[in-house]
Coordinates of C-alpha atoms in Angstrom, one line a residue:
Chain W
M254 CA 16.7 17.2 -23.0
K255 CA 19.9 15.6 -24.3
E256 CA 22.0 17.6 -21.8
I257 CA 19.8 16.6 -18.9
K258 CA 20.0 12.9 -19.9
E259 CA 23.8 13.1 -20.1
S260 CA 24.1 14.9 -16.8
F261 CA 21.9 12.2 -15.2
K262 CA 24.1 9.5 -16.7
N263 CA 27.2 11.1 -15.3
I264 CA 25.6 11.5 -11.9
S265 CA 24.7 7.8 -11.9
K266 CA 28.3 6.9 -12.6
L267 CA 29.6 9.1 -9.8
Y268 CA 27.0 7.6 -7.5
N269 CA 27.7 4.0 -8.5
N270 CA 31.4 4.6 -8.0
G271 CA 30.9 6.0 -4.5
K272 CA 32.0 9.5 -5.5
P273 CA 30.5 12.8 -4.3
H274 CA 27.6 13.7 -6.5
S275 CA 25.5 16.3 -4.5
L276 CA 26.7 19.3 -6.4
A277 CA 26.1 17.6 -9.7
C278 CA 22.5 16.8 -8.5
K279 CA 22.0 20.5 -7.6
E280 CA 23.2 21.6 -11.0
L281 CA 21.0 19.1 -12.8
V282 CA 17.9 20.2 -10.9
I283 CA 18.7 23.9 -11.7
N284 CA 19.0 22.9 -15.4
A285 CA 15.8 21.1 -15.3
L286 CA 13.9 23.9 -13.6
T287 CA 15.4 26.4 -16.2
K288 CA 14.4 24.2 -19.1
L289 CA 10.9 23.8 -17.8
K290 CA 10.6 27.6 -17.2
K291 CA 11.8 28.4 -20.7
T292 CA 10.0 25.8 -22.8
S293 CA 6.8 24.9 -21.0
T294 CA 4.0 26.7 -19.2
Y295 CA 3.3 26.1 -15.5
E296 CA -0.3 26.5 -14.6
Y297 CA -3.1 25.5 -12.3
Y298 CA -4.3 22.0 -13.3
G299 CA -7.0 21.0 -10.9
D300 CA -8.0 20.3 -7.3
F301 CA -7.8 17.3 -5.1
N302 CA -11.3 17.2 -3.6
G303 CA -10.4 16.8 0.1
K304 CA -10.9 18.6 3.4
P305 CA -9.7 21.1 2.5
N306 CA -9.3 21.0 -1.3
I307 CA -5.7 21.1 -2.5
R308 CA -4.7 23.0 -5.6
Y309 CA -2.3 21.2 -8.0
Y310 CA -0.3 22.7 -10.8
A311 CA 1.3 21.1 -13.8
Y312 CA 3.8 21.8 -16.6
I313 CA 2.4 21.7 -20.1
S314 CA 4.3 21.6 -23.4
G315 CA 3.6 20.3 -26.8
G316 CA 0.4 18.6 -25.7
E317 CA 2.1 16.7 -22.9
V318 CA 1.0 17.3 -19.3
S319 CA 3.4 16.6 -16.4
R320 CA 2.5 14.9 -13.2
P321 CA 0.7 17.2 -10.7
I322 CA 2.7 19.5 -8.5
R323 CA 1.7 20.9 -5.1
D324 CA 2.7 24.5 -5.6
E325 CA 3.2 25.6 -2.0
I326 CA 6.0 23.1 -1.4
Y327 CA 7.7 23.5 -4.8
Y328 CA 10.5 26.0 -5.6
L329 CA 9.5 27.1 -9.1
E330 CA 12.4 29.5 -9.6
P331 CA 15.8 28.0 -10.3
S332 CA 17.4 30.7 -8.2
T333 CA 15.1 30.0 -5.3
F334 CA 15.9 26.3 -5.4
E335 CA 19.6 27.0 -5.6
K336 CA 19.5 29.2 -2.5
E337 CA 17.3 26.8 -0.5
Y338 CA 19.5 23.9 -1.5
D339 CA 22.6 25.8 -0.3
D340 CA 20.8 26.7 3.0
L341 CA 19.8 23.1 3.5
I342 CA 23.4 21.9 3.2
A343 CA 24.4 24.7 5.5
S344 CA 21.8 23.7 8.0
F345 CA 23.7 20.4 8.6
N346 CA 26.1 22.5 10.6
I347 CA 23.7 22.0 13.4
P348 CA 22.6 18.5 14.1
P349 CA 19.1 17.8 12.7
S350 CA 17.9 17.1 16.3
H351 CA 18.1 20.8 16.7
W352 CA 16.3 21.6 13.5
G353 CA 13.1 23.7 13.7
S354 CA 10.2 23.8 11.4
V355 CA 12.0 26.0 8.9
E356 CA 14.8 23.6 8.4
K357 CA 12.5 20.6 8.1
E358 CA 10.2 22.3 5.6
R359 CA 13.2 23.4 3.6
A360 CA 14.6 19.8 3.5
N361 CA 11.2 18.5 2.5
N362 CA 10.7 21.1 -0.3
V363 CA 14.2 20.8 -1.7
V364 CA 13.7 17.0 -2.1
Y365 CA 10.2 17.6 -3.6
T366 CA 11.4 20.2 -6.0
G367 CA 14.5 18.2 -7.1
V368 CA 12.6 15.0 -7.8
M369 CA 9.6 16.7 -9.3
A370 CA 11.6 18.9 -11.7
I371 CA 13.5 15.9 -13.1
A372 CA 10.3 13.8 -13.2
C373 CA 8.4 16.5 -15.0
C374 CA 11.1 16.9 -17.7
Y375 CA 10.9 13.1 -18.3
D376 CA 7.1 13.2 -18.3
I377 CA 7.1 15.8 -21.0
W378 CA 10.1 15.1 -23.1
Q379 CA 11.2 11.5 -22.4
R380 CA 8.1 9.4 -21.5
G381 CA 10.0 6.2 -22.3
S382 CA 12.5 6.5 -19.5
R383 CA 10.1 5.7 -16.7
K384 CA 12.6 4.5 -14.2
T385 CA 14.8 7.6 -14.2
P386 CA 12.9 9.8 -11.8
G387 CA 12.8 7.0 -9.1
T388 CA 16.6 6.5 -9.6
F389 CA 17.2 10.2 -9.2
F390 CA 15.1 10.2 -6.0
E391 CA 17.5 7.5 -4.6
I392 CA 20.7 9.3 -5.7
F393 CA 19.5 12.7 -4.6
M394 CA 18.4 11.4 -1.1
A395 CA 21.7 9.5 -0.7
G396 CA 23.7 12.6 -1.4
I397 CA 21.8 14.7 1.2
L398 CA 21.8 11.9 3.9
K399 CA 25.6 11.6 3.5
E400 CA 25.9 15.2 4.5
Y401 CA 25.5 14.1 8.1
L402 CA 25.6 10.3 8.1
A403 CA 28.9 9.9 6.2
D404 CA 30.3 7.8 9.0
Y405 CA 27.9 5.0 8.3
Y406 CA 27.9 2.4 5.5
F407 CA 25.6 3.2 2.6
S408 CA 24.4 0.4 0.3
K409 CA 21.5 -0.3 -2.0
H410 CA 20.5 -3.7 -0.6
I411 CA 21.1 -5.9 2.3
S412 CA 24.3 -7.6 1.4
L413 CA 24.5 -11.3 0.9
T414 CA 27.1 -11.9 3.6
E415 CA 24.4 -10.7 5.9
L416 CA 21.9 -13.0 4.3
A417 CA 24.1 -15.9 5.2
P418 CA 21.6 -17.3 7.7
I419 CA 19.7 -18.7 4.7
S420 CA 21.6 -21.8 5.3
D421 CA 19.7 -24.2 3.2
L422 CA 19.9 -22.2 0.1
N423 CA 22.9 -23.5 -1.7
D424 CA 25.7 -21.0 -2.5
S425 CA 25.5 -21.2 -6.2
I426 CA 22.2 -19.4 -6.2
S427 CA 23.2 -16.8 -3.6
S428 CA 24.4 -14.3 -6.2
E429 CA 21.1 -14.7 -8.0
I430 CA 19.1 -13.7 -4.9
K431 CA 20.6 -10.3 -4.9
T432 CA 20.1 -9.8 -8.6
E433 CA 16.5 -10.9 -8.3
V434 CA 15.5 -8.9 -5.2
H435 CA 17.0 -6.0 -7.1
L436 CA 15.1 -7.0 -10.2
L437 CA 11.9 -7.1 -8.2
D438 CA 12.4 -3.6 -7.0
D439 CA 13.7 -2.0 -10.1
D440 CA 11.8 -4.0 -12.7
D441 CA 14.9 -4.3 -14.9
D442 CA 12.7 -5.8 -17.5
E443 CA 13.0 -3.0 -20.1
E444 CA 11.2 -4.8 -22.9
E445 CA 7.9 -5.2 -21.1
E446 CA 8.3 -2.7 -18.4
E447 CA 5.0 -2.1 -16.7
E448 CA 5.9 0.3 -13.9
S449 CA 5.4 4.0 -14.6
A450 CA 7.8 6.7 -13.7
S451 CA 5.7 7.3 -10.5
S452 CA 6.2 3.8 -9.3
V453 CA 9.8 2.8 -9.6
S454 CA 11.3 1.8 -6.3
T455 CA 14.7 1.5 -5.0
D456 CA 16.2 1.1 -1.5
L457 CA 18.9 2.8 0.5
V458 CA 20.4 0.8 3.3
I459 CA 22.5 2.7 5.9
T460 CA 24.3 0.5 8.4
N461 CA 26.1 1.3 11.6
V462 CA 29.0 -1.2 11.2
K463 CA 29.8 -1.0 15.0
T464 CA 26.4 -2.0 16.3
G465 CA 25.3 -3.9 13.2
L466 CA 22.0 -2.0 13.2
G467 CA 20.6 -0.9 9.8
L468 CA 18.2 1.6 8.5
V469 CA 16.3 0.6 5.3
I470 CA 14.9 3.4 3.3
P471 CA 12.7 2.1 0.5
L472 CA 12.2 5.0 -1.9
K473 CA 9.1 5.2 -4.0
I474 CA 7.8 8.2 -5.8
T475 CA 4.3 6.8 -5.2
T476 CA 3.4 3.4 -3.8
R477 CA 0.2 2.1 -5.5
E478 CA 0.0 -1.6 -5.4
R479 CA 3.7 -1.8 -4.6
I480 CA 3.0 -0.8 -1.0
V481 CA 3.2 -4.5 -0.1
Q482 CA 6.9 -4.6 -0.9
P483 CA 8.5 -2.6 1.9
F484 CA 6.3 -4.4 4.5
A485 CA 7.3 -7.8 3.0
H486 CA 10.9 -6.9 2.9
Q487 CA 10.8 -5.8 6.6
R488 CA 9.2 -9.1 7.4
I489 CA 11.9 -11.0 5.6
L490 CA 14.6 -9.0 7.5
D491 CA 12.8 -9.7 10.8
S492 CA 12.6 -13.4 10.0
A493 CA 16.2 -13.7 8.8
F494 CA 18.0 -11.5 11.3
G495 CA 15.7 -11.2 14.2
I496 CA 13.5 -8.2 15.1
G497 CA 15.3 -5.0 15.7
K498 CA 18.3 -5.4 13.5
F499 CA 16.8 -3.5 10.6
T500 CA 14.3 -0.7 10.7
S501 CA 12.4 0.7 7.7
F502 CA 11.5 4.3 7.0
L503 CA 9.4 4.4 3.8
A504 CA 10.2 7.5 1.8
C505 CA 7.7 8.7 -0.8
I506 CA 7.0 11.9 -2.8
S507 CA 3.2 11.7 -2.9
E508 CA 0.2 9.5 -3.8
T509 CA -1.2 11.8 -6.5
Q510 CA -2.6 10.9 -9.9
L511 CA -3.9 13.0 -12.7
D512 CA -7.5 12.4 -13.6
K513 CA -7.4 13.7 -17.1
K514 CA -11.0 13.2 -17.9
K515 CA -12.3 15.3 -15.0
N516 CA -9.3 17.6 -14.8
K517 CA -8.7 16.9 -11.2
V518 CA -6.1 15.2 -9.0
N519 CA -6.6 12.1 -6.9
Q520 CA -4.7 10.9 -3.9
I521 CA -4.7 7.1 -4.2
C522 CA -4.7 5.8 -0.6
V523 CA -5.2 2.4 0.9
P524 CA -5.3 3.0 4.6
G525 CA -7.0 -0.3 5.6
T526 CA -4.3 -2.2 3.6
V527 CA -1.5 -0.3 5.3
K528 CA -3.0 -1.1 8.7
L529 CA -3.3 -4.7 7.8
F530 CA 0.3 -4.9 6.6
Q531 CA 1.6 -3.0 9.6
K532 CA -0.2 -5.4 12.0
Y533 CA 0.1 -8.7 10.2
L534 CA 3.1 -8.5 7.9
A535 CA 5.7 -6.4 9.7
P536 CA 5.7 -3.0 11.2
M537 CA 7.7 -0.1 9.6
A538 CA 8.9 2.7 11.8
G539 CA 7.3 5.4 9.6
M540 CA 6.0 6.6 6.3
Y541 CA 7.5 9.9 5.1
Y542 CA 6.0 12.0 2.3
C543 CA 7.0 15.3 0.7
D544 CA 3.3 15.8 0.0
I545 CA 1.5 13.8 2.7
P546 CA -1.8 12.3 1.4
Q547 CA -4.7 13.7 3.4
R548 CA -6.1 10.2 4.2
Y549 CA -2.8 9.0 5.7
N550 CA -2.6 12.1 7.9
A551 CA -5.8 11.2 9.7
K552 CA -5.8 10.1 13.4
D553 CA -6.8 6.5 12.8
M554 CA -3.7 6.1 10.6
Q555 CA -1.3 8.0 12.8
S556 CA -2.2 5.8 15.7
I557 CA -1.0 2.7 13.8
I558 CA 2.0 4.0 11.9
P559 CA 3.7 7.4 12.1
V560 CA 3.1 9.4 8.9
K561 CA 5.4 12.4 8.6
T562 CA 7.0 14.8 6.2
L563 CA 10.2 13.9 4.4
G564 CA 11.8 16.7 6.4
D565 CA 11.1 14.6 9.5
L566 CA 12.9 11.7 7.9
F567 CA 16.2 13.5 8.2
V568 CA 15.6 14.3 11.8
D569 CA 14.5 10.7 12.6
S570 CA 17.4 9.2 10.7
Y571 CA 19.7 11.3 12.9
Y572 CA 18.1 10.1 16.1
F573 CA 18.2 6.5 14.8
F574 CA 22.0 6.6 14.5
K575 CA 23.0 9.1 17.2
N576 CA 20.9 7.8 20.1
Chain U
M1376 CA -14.5 -9.0 -31.2
K1377 CA -17.7 -7.3 -30.1
E1378 CA -19.4 -10.6 -29.7
I1379 CA -16.6 -12.0 -27.6
K1380 CA -16.6 -8.9 -25.4
E1381 CA -20.4 -9.2 -24.9
S1382 CA -20.2 -12.9 -24.1
F1383 CA -17.5 -12.2 -21.6
K1384 CA -19.6 -9.5 -20.0
N1385 CA -22.5 -11.9 -19.7
I1386 CA -20.3 -14.6 -18.2
S1387 CA -19.0 -12.1 -15.6
K1388 CA -22.6 -11.3 -14.6
L1389 CA -23.5 -15.0 -14.3
Y1390 CA -20.3 -15.6 -12.2
N1391 CA -20.9 -12.6 -9.9
N1392 CA -24.5 -13.7 -9.3
G1393 CA -23.3 -17.2 -8.4
K1394 CA -25.0 -18.8 -11.4
P1395 CA -23.7 -21.7 -13.5
H1396 CA -21.3 -20.3 -16.2
S1397 CA -19.2 -23.3 -17.3
L1398 CA -21.1 -23.9 -20.5
A1399 CA -21.0 -20.2 -21.4
C1400 CA -17.2 -20.3 -20.9
K1401 CA -16.8 -23.3 -23.2
E1402 CA -18.8 -21.5 -25.9
L1403 CA -16.8 -18.4 -25.5
V1404 CA -13.5 -20.2 -25.9
I1405 CA -14.8 -22.0 -29.0
N1406 CA -15.8 -18.7 -30.5
A1407 CA -12.4 -17.2 -29.7
L1408 CA -10.6 -20.2 -31.2
T1409 CA -12.8 -20.0 -34.3
K1410 CA -12.2 -16.2 -34.7
L1411 CA -8.5 -16.7 -34.3
K1412 CA -8.5 -19.5 -36.9
K1413 CA -10.4 -17.5 -39.4
T1414 CA -8.8 -14.0 -39.1
S1415 CA -5.2 -14.5 -38.0
T1416 CA -2.3 -16.8 -38.8
Y1417 CA -0.9 -19.2 -36.2
E1418 CA 2.8 -19.8 -36.7
Y1419 CA 6.1 -20.6 -35.1
Y1420 CA 7.4 -17.5 -33.4
G1421 CA 10.7 -18.5 -31.7
D1422 CA 12.5 -20.7 -29.2
F1423 CA 13.0 -20.4 -25.5
N1424 CA 16.7 -21.3 -25.2
G1425 CA 16.7 -23.8 -22.5
K1426 CA 17.6 -27.4 -21.9
P1427 CA 16.0 -28.5 -24.1
N1428 CA 14.9 -25.6 -26.2
I1429 CA 11.1 -25.1 -26.3
R1430 CA 9.3 -23.9 -29.5
Y1431 CA 6.7 -21.3 -29.1
Y1432 CA 4.0 -20.2 -31.5
A1433 CA 1.9 -17.1 -31.8
Y1434 CA -1.1 -15.6 -33.6
I1435 CA -0.4 -12.8 -35.9
S1436 CA -3.0 -10.4 -37.4
G1437 CA -2.8 -6.9 -38.7
G1438 CA 0.7 -6.3 -37.4
E1439 CA -0.2 -7.4 -33.9
V1440 CA 1.5 -10.4 -32.4
S1441 CA -0.2 -12.4 -29.6
R1442 CA 1.6 -13.7 -26.5
P1443 CA 3.6 -16.9 -27.1
I1444 CA 1.9 -20.3 -27.1
R1445 CA 3.4 -23.6 -26.2
D1446 CA 1.9 -25.6 -29.0
E1447 CA 2.0 -29.1 -27.6
I1448 CA -0.3 -28.3 -24.7
Y1449 CA -2.7 -26.1 -26.8
Y1450 CA -5.8 -27.3 -28.6
L1451 CA -5.6 -25.3 -31.8
E1452 CA -8.8 -26.7 -33.3
P1453 CA -12.1 -25.5 -31.8
S1454 CA -13.6 -28.9 -32.3
T1455 CA -10.7 -30.5 -30.4
F1456 CA -11.1 -28.1 -27.5
E1457 CA -14.8 -28.8 -27.4
K1458 CA -14.2 -32.6 -27.2
E1459 CA -11.5 -32.3 -24.6
Y1460 CA -13.5 -29.9 -22.5
D1461 CA -16.5 -32.3 -22.5
D1462 CA -14.1 -35.2 -21.7
L1463 CA -12.7 -33.2 -18.8
I1464 CA -16.1 -32.6 -17.3
A1465 CA -17.0 -36.2 -17.8
S1466 CA -13.8 -37.2 -16.0
F1467 CA -15.1 -35.8 -12.8
N1468 CA -17.4 -38.8 -12.7
I1469 CA -14.4 -40.5 -11.0
P1470 CA -12.8 -38.6 -8.2
P1471 CA -9.5 -36.8 -9.2
S1472 CA -7.6 -38.9 -6.7
H1473 CA -8.1 -41.7 -9.3
W1474 CA -7.1 -39.6 -12.2
G1475 CA -4.2 -40.8 -14.4
S1476 CA -1.8 -38.8 -16.5
V1477 CA -4.3 -38.5 -19.3
E1478 CA -6.9 -36.8 -17.2
K1479 CA -4.4 -34.5 -15.5
E1480 CA -2.9 -33.5 -18.9
R1481 CA -6.3 -32.9 -20.3
A1482 CA -7.3 -30.7 -17.4
N1483 CA -4.0 -28.8 -17.7
N1484 CA -4.4 -28.3 -21.5
V1485 CA -8.1 -27.3 -21.4
V1486 CA -7.3 -24.5 -18.9
Y1487 CA -4.3 -23.5 -20.9
T1488 CA -6.2 -23.4 -24.2
G1489 CA -9.2 -21.5 -22.7
V1490 CA -7.2 -18.8 -21.1
M1491 CA -4.7 -18.4 -23.9
A1492 CA -7.4 -18.3 -26.6
I1493 CA -9.2 -15.4 -24.8
A1494 CA -5.9 -13.7 -24.0
C1495 CA -4.7 -13.9 -27.6
C1496 CA -7.9 -12.3 -28.9
Y1497 CA -7.5 -9.4 -26.5
D1498 CA -3.8 -9.2 -27.4
I1499 CA -4.6 -8.7 -31.0
W1500 CA -7.9 -6.9 -31.1
Q1501 CA -8.4 -5.3 -27.7
R1502 CA -5.1 -4.3 -26.2
G1503 CA -6.7 -1.9 -23.9
S1504 CA -8.6 -4.4 -21.8
R1505 CA -5.6 -5.8 -20.0
K1506 CA -7.5 -7.2 -17.0
T1507 CA -9.9 -9.4 -18.9
P1508 CA -7.7 -12.5 -19.5
G1509 CA -6.9 -12.7 -15.8
T1510 CA -10.5 -12.3 -14.9
F1511 CA -11.4 -15.0 -17.4
F1512 CA -8.8 -17.3 -15.8
E1513 CA -10.5 -16.9 -12.4
I1514 CA -14.0 -17.5 -13.8
F1515 CA -13.0 -20.4 -15.9
M1516 CA -11.1 -22.1 -13.0
A1517 CA -13.9 -21.5 -10.6
G1518 CA -16.4 -23.2 -13.0
I1519 CA -14.2 -26.3 -13.3
L1520 CA -13.4 -26.6 -9.6
K1521 CA -17.1 -26.4 -8.8
E1522 CA -17.6 -29.5 -10.9
Y1523 CA -16.3 -31.5 -7.9
L1524 CA -16.1 -29.1 -5.0
A1525 CA -19.6 -27.7 -5.2
D1526 CA -20.2 -28.6 -1.5
Y1527 CA -17.7 -26.0 -0.4
Y1528 CA -18.0 -22.3 -0.1
F1529 CA -16.5 -20.3 -3.0
S1530 CA -15.5 -16.7 -2.5
K1531 CA -13.1 -14.2 -4.0
H1532 CA -11.4 -13.0 -0.8
I1533 CA -11.2 -14.0 2.8
S1534 CA -14.4 -12.6 4.2
L1535 CA -14.4 -9.8 6.7
T1536 CA -16.2 -11.6 9.4
E1537 CA -13.2 -14.0 9.3
L1538 CA -10.9 -11.0 9.6
A1539 CA -12.6 -10.0 12.8
P1540 CA -9.4 -10.8 14.8
I1541 CA -8.1 -7.5 13.6
S1542 CA -9.5 -6.1 16.8
D1543 CA -7.8 -2.8 16.9
L1544 CA -8.9 -1.7 13.5
N1545 CA -12.1 0.1 14.0
D1546 CA -15.2 -1.2 12.3
S1547 CA -15.8 1.7 10.1
I1548 CA -12.8 1.0 8.0
S1549 CA -13.4 -2.8 7.7
S1550 CA -15.3 -2.5 4.5
E1551 CA -12.5 -0.5 3.1
I1552 CA -10.0 -3.3 3.7
K1553 CA -11.8 -5.6 1.5
T1554 CA -12.1 -3.1 -1.3
E1555 CA -8.5 -2.2 -1.0
V1556 CA -7.1 -5.7 -0.9
H1557 CA -9.2 -6.3 -3.9
L1558 CA -7.9 -3.1 -5.5
L1559 CA -4.3 -4.2 -4.8
D1560 CA -4.9 -7.4 -6.6
D1561 CA -7.0 -6.2 -9.5
D1562 CA -5.6 -2.8 -10.0
D1563 CA -9.0 -1.3 -10.4
D1564 CA -7.4 2.0 -11.4
E1565 CA -8.5 2.0 -15.0
E1566 CA -7.1 5.4 -15.9
E1567 CA -3.5 4.7 -15.1
E1568 CA -3.6 1.0 -15.2
E1569 CA 0.0 -0.3 -15.2
E1570 CA -0.6 -4.0 -15.1
S1571 CA -0.5 -5.9 -18.4
A1572 CA -2.9 -8.5 -19.5
S1573 CA -0.3 -11.1 -18.5
S1574 CA -0.1 -9.9 -14.9
V1575 CA -3.6 -9.4 -13.6
S1576 CA -4.2 -11.4 -10.4
T1577 CA -7.3 -12.5 -8.6
D1578 CA -8.0 -15.0 -5.9
L1579 CA -10.3 -17.8 -5.4
V1580 CA -11.0 -18.9 -1.8
I1581 CA -12.7 -22.3 -1.2
T1582 CA -13.7 -22.9 2.4
N1583 CA -14.9 -26.0 4.1
V1584 CA -17.5 -24.4 6.3
K1585 CA -17.6 -27.4 8.7
T1586 CA -13.9 -27.5 9.5
G1587 CA -13.2 -23.8 8.8
L1588 CA -10.2 -24.7 6.7
G1589 CA -9.7 -22.8 3.5
L1590 CA -7.8 -23.1 0.3
V1591 CA -6.6 -19.9 -1.3
I1592 CA -5.9 -20.1 -5.0
P1593 CA -4.2 -16.9 -6.2
L1594 CA -4.5 -16.8 -10.0
K1595 CA -1.9 -15.1 -12.0
I1596 CA -1.4 -15.5 -15.8
T1597 CA 2.3 -14.7 -15.0
T1598 CA 3.8 -13.5 -11.7
R1599 CA 6.6 -11.1 -12.5
E1600 CA 7.3 -8.7 -9.7
R1601 CA 3.9 -9.6 -8.2
I1602 CA 5.2 -12.9 -7.0
V1603 CA 5.5 -11.3 -3.5
Q1604 CA 1.7 -10.9 -3.2
P1605 CA 0.6 -14.5 -2.6
F1606 CA 3.5 -15.1 -0.1
A1607 CA 2.6 -11.9 1.7
H1608 CA -1.1 -12.8 1.7
Q1609 CA -0.3 -16.2 3.2
R1610 CA 1.8 -14.6 5.9
I1611 CA -1.1 -12.2 6.8
L1612 CA -3.5 -15.2 7.0
D1613 CA -1.0 -17.1 9.1
S1614 CA -0.6 -14.1 11.5
A1615 CA -4.3 -13.3 11.6
F1616 CA -5.8 -16.8 11.9
G1617 CA -2.9 -19.0 13.0
I1618 CA -0.9 -21.3 10.8
G1619 CA -2.9 -24.1 9.1
K1620 CA -6.2 -22.5 8.7
F1621 CA -5.5 -21.3 5.2
T1622 CA -3.4 -23.0 2.6
S1623 CA -2.2 -21.4 -0.7
F1624 CA -1.9 -23.0 -4.1
L1625 CA -0.6 -20.5 -6.6
A1626 CA -2.1 -21.1 -10.0
C1627 CA -0.3 -19.7 -13.1
I1628 CA -0.4 -20.1 -16.8
S1629 CA 3.3 -19.5 -17.6
E1630 CA 6.2 -17.1 -17.1
T1631 CA 6.8 -16.5 -20.8
Q1632 CA 7.6 -13.2 -22.4
L1633 CA 8.1 -12.3 -26.1
D1634 CA 11.5 -10.9 -27.0
K1635 CA 10.5 -9.0 -30.1
K1636 CA 13.9 -7.8 -30.9
K1637 CA 15.5 -11.2 -31.0
N1638 CA 12.4 -13.1 -32.0
K1639 CA 12.7 -15.5 -29.1
V1640 CA 10.8 -16.3 -25.9
N1641 CA 12.0 -15.8 -22.4
Q1642 CA 10.9 -17.5 -19.2
I1643 CA 11.2 -14.9 -16.5
C1644 CA 12.0 -16.8 -13.3
V1645 CA 13.2 -15.6 -9.9
P1646 CA 14.1 -18.9 -8.1
G1647 CA 16.2 -17.3 -5.4
T1648 CA 13.4 -14.8 -4.6
V1649 CA 10.8 -17.6 -4.4
K1650 CA 13.1 -19.6 -2.0
L1651 CA 13.6 -16.4 0.1
F1652 CA 9.8 -15.8 0.3
Q1653 CA 9.0 -19.4 0.9
K1654 CA 11.4 -19.5 3.9
Y1655 CA 11.1 -16.0 5.4
L1656 CA 7.7 -14.7 4.4
A1657 CA 5.3 -17.7 4.5
P1658 CA 5.3 -21.0 2.8
M1659 CA 2.8 -21.8 0.0
A1660 CA 1.8 -25.4 -0.5
G1661 CA 2.6 -25.4 -4.2
M1662 CA 3.0 -23.5 -7.4
Y1663 CA 1.0 -24.8 -10.3
Y1664 CA 1.7 -23.9 -14.0
C1665 CA 0.0 -24.9 -17.2
D1666 CA 3.4 -24.4 -18.9
I1667 CA 5.9 -25.0 -16.1
P1668 CA 9.0 -22.8 -16.4
Q1669 CA 12.1 -24.9 -16.8
R1670 CA 14.0 -23.1 -14.0
Y1671 CA 11.2 -23.8 -11.5
N1672 CA 11.1 -27.5 -12.4
A1673 CA 14.7 -28.0 -11.3
K1674 CA 15.6 -30.1 -8.2
D1675 CA 16.8 -27.2 -6.0
M1676 CA 13.3 -25.5 -6.4
Q1677 CA 11.3 -28.7 -6.0
S1678 CA 13.1 -29.4 -2.7
I1679 CA 11.8 -26.1 -1.3
I1680 CA 8.4 -25.7 -2.9
P1681 CA 6.4 -28.2 -4.9
V1682 CA 6.1 -27.0 -8.6
K1683 CA 3.5 -29.0 -10.5
T1684 CA 1.2 -28.8 -13.5
L1685 CA -2.2 -27.1 -13.3
G1686 CA -3.7 -30.6 -13.8
D1687 CA -2.2 -31.6 -10.5
L1688 CA -3.9 -28.7 -8.8
F1689 CA -7.3 -30.3 -9.4
V1690 CA -6.0 -33.5 -7.8
D1691 CA -4.3 -31.8 -4.9
S1692 CA -7.4 -29.6 -4.3
Y1693 CA -9.4 -32.8 -4.1
Y1694 CA -7.1 -34.3 -1.5
F1695 CA -7.1 -31.0 0.4
F1696 CA -10.8 -31.2 1.0
K1697 CA -11.6 -34.9 1.0
N1698 CA -8.8 -36.2 3.2

């Protein structure tokens, strides 16, 4: 685990310094998958009781059980992940607007595998570092998006110069706002950290400097009660900059949760709340999941907010900037 | 602790069935204070390093340390609490608009003592039940507010009939919305509950049925990253019902947090975020604290949102309905 932790630290440094980090991410995931393969068992854990039922697997080692994994979208073999990752990068030779279902599924599954492999290692061997999987999700996604959106400006938060319209907030507190919004998202509060690995959230912001239009991608492994955050942030952006300047694509892994008592898996969904927020707080342009929760895939939801795979996010991000 | 847990259960039942529960609350707090006095030590814990420094105390028993207590607003002696509680109830013989500083301070300290005594018992002897102190805060406050606002309609959430303007949500999901908004607040998810005792939130809604105007009182022992919720809820209410129909008074105990490594106490404040939400999400009419965080008491905050004691909440609620 020490090696994985150190690799992750190095990748974070590369990322924070704006240096290429994609290859390092690939290597890290391969190491994680290899470690999991060697030192834990991967087995059927339980069903999500839906229509139809969905089988979930988990890694088990030394009495610890990882979060549930949807087997059919997960590349268990390190060599398979490596090949699919390379194919994904190669697939950016054609614009994502020309992608077919194979390319979209691959993009979806590569992200799912990468984030889940890291998260499961931390679930089993490093329970304390609950923020790491969410941070890796951000870094990994940024690396892949830069493969075809490198011409645009990547940042973590809406910058303060853009927030200048807050005219009656005096300048001395401006720097604080940034820290705090960041704090709200990342829950920097190590001592009493209450968020689990599955709930850490971070944002990517990609801006077209010529048009000034920006794409906000809140990244959340699962949303839970934090679902209010991306809607509230969109509302603030709409109020501060006018509607249309920023668009939000919410990117998630899943909404699954282990039920250890009953040996089954739940998908924690709040469709009515999402509808309420979409209508009365601020609309997001889409919710993207690697493992789409069944309830969010239903017609009544889709009519109010597009719910798609994370593979579609790459295509839709392309259209957002290139159209 | 068994006795305290059972009393709390009974009080919850009384409350949920709309029966008088104030006296039972008073008895429960007296029992909690007595148990703490007998079976734990109450001692100076550490300072909040502010201007000026503030001394905080804590209960310690069997290696467990309770949350920090601001001694000068806490009635340590069960008999003192009993007397002050009775005096508070008697003080409603005059309308709160005629209250002086003595009455407001007493109201503030009675609520602080009641909630903290219960919370500290759970901190020390029942760490698992993290929602209970927040629920007690709600029940205790409702009981006191009913002393002088009994003519108005008390509920926990905005009722669904009032949410009827959500015309394009089909009826079948309406009941779900209520459950879910409730779930968002209360984090019903026992299995993987991530909220700590200090963070559970619930709402009181008091409506003047004649005018249709409502007062929303989100109750949070501390706010932390959940500070977004009451602002987002106010925004939804403004969007759904029009501005002015619902007014929010946020009621909190404190923003304190133990720093066990350094043996000191922090006040976790996010003034820039509060200003941002107040301006761009939706304005609340006030933030009320038993133990007002120093940072929120500063001029720059007060010019954007009134920050007052919880004693003032009783006075302001009176004015809200009677004027």
